[in-house]
């Protein structure tokens, strides 16, 4: 039975443009304790051969959230609502990143989110939504693909 809207499997959002802001990258980097100055000091980044500060490894999730907000402003249904995520039962599962190129401050990237599908676990006590987010640069192509699983720990009445 479950809670997720399984008919949303295969949904892909239209590409949403997001500016990678220097201040936001630097703030995020310092907040997570990133010690390499190429992530928060433009002079250090340029001395290392980069055009600007480089986003740290987990920064794509920030761009995904920014794209979701922009999509909502444009009248798109956010992915959590589309899949029927119920915050009372929602857990964060695995999250992985596949990198194809660096993400630099000052760039505009396009964010595409996808509902890859759904599965069940623990004899129907859990249901899992498999999501994917792709960051594309207009000249350099795909920069990163992030996958994540969101899990509903189902109440007895929603278990199949």
One Martini backbone bead per residue (centre of mass of N, CA, C, O) as a GRO file, in nm:
protein
  160
    1UNK     BB    1   0.068   0.055  -0.030
    2UNK     BB    2   0.165   0.310   0.105
    3UNK     BB    3   0.260   0.665   0.036
    4UNK     BB    4   0.384   0.692  -0.210
    5UNK     BB    5   0.386   0.825  -0.542
    6UNK     BB    6   0.439   0.594  -0.789
    7UNK     BB    7   0.350   0.763  -1.049
    8UNK     BB    8   0.627   0.946  -1.039
    9UNK     BB    9   0.781   0.766  -1.194
   10UNK     BB   10   1.004   0.935  -1.427
   11UNK     BB   11   1.026   1.206  -1.333
   12UNK     BB   12   1.119   1.531  -1.480
   13UNK     BB   13   1.263   1.818  -1.455
   14UNK     BB   14   1.318   2.104  -1.555
   15UNK     BB   15   1.559   2.305  -1.613
   16UNK     BB   16   1.738   2.490  -1.355
   17UNK     BB   17   1.872   2.790  -1.293
   18UNK     BB   18   2.190   2.837  -1.109
   19UNK     BB   19   2.375   3.033  -0.905
   20UNK     BB   20   2.708   3.031  -0.803
   21UNK     BB   21   2.779   3.159  -0.498
   22UNK     BB   22   3.045   3.270  -0.330
   23UNK     BB   23   2.933   3.320  -0.041
   24UNK     BB   24   2.789   3.045  -0.014
   25UNK     BB   25   3.035   2.864  -0.052
   26UNK     BB   26   3.208   2.979   0.176
   27UNK     BB   27   3.009   2.932   0.406
   28UNK     BB   28   2.976   2.628   0.372
   29UNK     BB   29   3.273   2.551   0.399
   30UNK     BB   30   3.312   2.665   0.687
   31UNK     BB   31   3.077   2.511   0.826
   32UNK     BB   32   3.208   2.213   0.751
   33UNK     BB   33   3.536   2.255   0.783
   34UNK     BB   34   3.689   2.353   0.548
   35UNK     BB   35   4.049   2.389   0.490
   36UNK     BB   36   4.054   2.453   0.195
   37UNK     BB   37   4.092   2.765   0.039
   38UNK     BB   38   3.954   2.705  -0.248
   39UNK     BB   39   3.653   2.725  -0.095
   40UNK     BB   40   3.699   3.059   0.031
   41UNK     BB   41   3.960   3.170  -0.142
   42UNK     BB   42   4.020   3.331  -0.429
   43UNK     BB   43   4.331   3.352  -0.427
   44UNK     BB   44   4.387   3.051  -0.375
   45UNK     BB   45   4.235   2.944  -0.618
   46UNK     BB   46   4.400   3.097  -0.837
   47UNK     BB   47   4.681   2.987  -0.748
   48UNK     BB   48   4.562   2.682  -0.824
   49UNK     BB   49   4.401   2.740  -1.120
   50UNK     BB   50   4.134   2.878  -1.060
   51UNK     BB   51   3.871   3.101  -1.136
   52UNK     BB   52   3.753   3.016  -0.852
   53UNK     BB   53   3.582   2.902  -0.624
   54UNK     BB   54   3.529   2.575  -0.497
   55UNK     BB   55   3.314   2.344  -0.453
   56UNK     BB   56   3.231   2.120  -0.245
   57UNK     BB   57   3.125   1.796  -0.250
   58UNK     BB   58   2.822   1.871  -0.105
   59UNK     BB   59   2.697   2.122  -0.270
   60UNK     BB   60   2.470   2.014  -0.461
   61UNK     BB   61   2.242   2.024  -0.243
   62UNK     BB   62   2.214   2.333  -0.250
   63UNK     BB   63   2.136   2.356  -0.551
   64UNK     BB   64   1.883   2.182  -0.527
   65UNK     BB   65   1.731   2.372  -0.331
   66UNK     BB   66   1.737   2.622  -0.514
   67UNK     BB   67   1.582   2.492  -0.748
   68UNK     BB   68   1.324   2.425  -0.592
   69UNK     BB   69   1.251   2.716  -0.524
   70UNK     BB   70   1.238   2.819  -0.815
   71UNK     BB   71   1.022   2.621  -0.911
   72UNK     BB   72   0.803   2.718  -0.715
   73UNK     BB   73   0.797   3.012  -0.823
   74UNK     BB   74   0.709   2.877  -1.119
   75UNK     BB   75   0.484   2.639  -1.030
   76UNK     BB   76   0.622   2.394  -0.932
   77UNK     BB   77   0.638   2.090  -0.808
   78UNK     BB   78   0.773   1.954  -0.559
   79UNK     BB   79   0.924   1.654  -0.508
   80UNK     BB   80   0.802   1.581  -0.230
   81UNK     BB   81   0.510   1.620  -0.322
   82UNK     BB   82   0.507   1.437  -0.570
   83UNK     BB   83   0.587   1.168  -0.393
   84UNK     BB   84   0.450   1.193  -0.099
   85UNK     BB   85   0.594   1.304   0.141
   86UNK     BB   86   0.603   1.210   0.491
   87UNK     BB   87   0.742   1.365   0.763
   88UNK     BB   88   0.655   1.159   0.989
   89UNK     BB   89   0.824   0.905   0.814
   90UNK     BB   90   1.088   1.038   0.726
   91UNK     BB   91   1.398   0.928   0.584
   92UNK     BB   92   1.741   0.914   0.545
   93UNK     BB   93   1.945   0.773   0.332
   94UNK     BB   94   2.123   0.747   0.086
   95UNK     BB   95   2.426   0.919  -0.052
   96UNK     BB   96   2.553   1.017  -0.376
   97UNK     BB   97   2.852   1.103  -0.574
   98UNK     BB   98   2.915   1.212  -0.914
   99UNK     BB   99   3.205   1.325  -1.079
  100UNK     BB  100   3.297   1.549  -1.378
  101UNK     BB  101   3.333   1.840  -1.237
  102UNK     BB  102   3.382   2.142  -1.140
  103UNK     BB  103   3.251   2.391  -0.911
  104UNK     BB  104   3.198   2.739  -0.963
  105UNK     BB  105   3.200   3.041  -0.891
  106UNK     BB  106   2.978   3.224  -1.119
  107UNK     BB  107   2.812   3.004  -1.216
  108UNK     BB  108   2.575   2.853  -1.432
  109UNK     BB  109   2.344   2.603  -1.356
  110UNK     BB  110   2.175   2.302  -1.419
  111UNK     BB  111   1.881   2.150  -1.274
  112UNK     BB  112   1.800   1.798  -1.251
  113UNK     BB  113   1.519   1.608  -1.154
  114UNK     BB  114   1.459   1.260  -1.041
  115UNK     BB  115   1.241   0.979  -1.056
  116UNK     BB  116   1.349   0.650  -1.051
  117UNK     BB  117   1.191   0.515  -0.794
  118UNK     BB  118   1.071   0.217  -0.617
  119UNK     BB  119   1.080   0.048  -0.292
  120UNK     BB  120   1.108  -0.233  -0.070
  121UNK     BB  121   1.132  -0.318   0.289
  122UNK     BB  122   1.099  -0.510   0.556
  123UNK     BB  123   0.825  -0.647   0.468
  124UNK     BB  124   0.683  -0.339   0.427
  125UNK     BB  125   0.798  -0.121   0.645
  126UNK     BB  126   0.944  -0.007   0.388
  127UNK     BB  127   0.990   0.281   0.175
  128UNK     BB  128   1.156   0.377  -0.140
  129UNK     BB  129   1.304   0.664  -0.276
  130UNK     BB  130   1.454   0.730  -0.597
  131UNK     BB  131   1.691   0.986  -0.648
  132UNK     BB  132   1.794   1.249  -0.890
  133UNK     BB  133   2.075   1.476  -0.958
  134UNK     BB  134   2.168   1.720  -1.209
  135UNK     BB  135   2.462   1.893  -1.316
  136UNK     BB  136   2.484   2.159  -1.560
  137UNK     BB  137   2.694   2.284  -1.806
  138UNK     BB  138   2.698   2.455  -2.103
  139UNK     BB  139   3.007   2.351  -2.178
  140UNK     BB  140   3.088   2.095  -1.964
  141UNK     BB  141   2.840   1.969  -1.865
  142UNK     BB  142   2.845   1.730  -1.654
  143UNK     BB  143   2.934   1.760  -1.301
  144UNK     BB  144   2.687   1.612  -1.141
  145UNK     BB  145   2.563   1.320  -0.952
  146UNK     BB  146   2.287   1.274  -0.738
  147UNK     BB  147   2.196   1.033  -0.495
  148UNK     BB  148   1.883   0.938  -0.326
  149UNK     BB  149   1.724   0.812  -0.029
  150UNK     BB  150   1.389   0.783   0.070
  151UNK     BB  151   1.217   0.702   0.382
  152UNK     BB  152   0.948   0.506   0.490
  153UNK     BB  153   0.813   0.447   0.801
  154UNK     BB  154   0.558   0.244   0.836
  155UNK     BB  155   0.265   0.211   0.933
  156UNK     BB  156   0.070  -0.054   0.970
  157UNK     BB  157  -0.170   0.055   0.779
  158UNK     BB  158   0.056   0.096   0.524
  159UNK     BB  159   0.120  -0.188   0.499
  160UNK     BB  160   0.138  -0.471   0.272
   0.00000   0.00000   0.00000
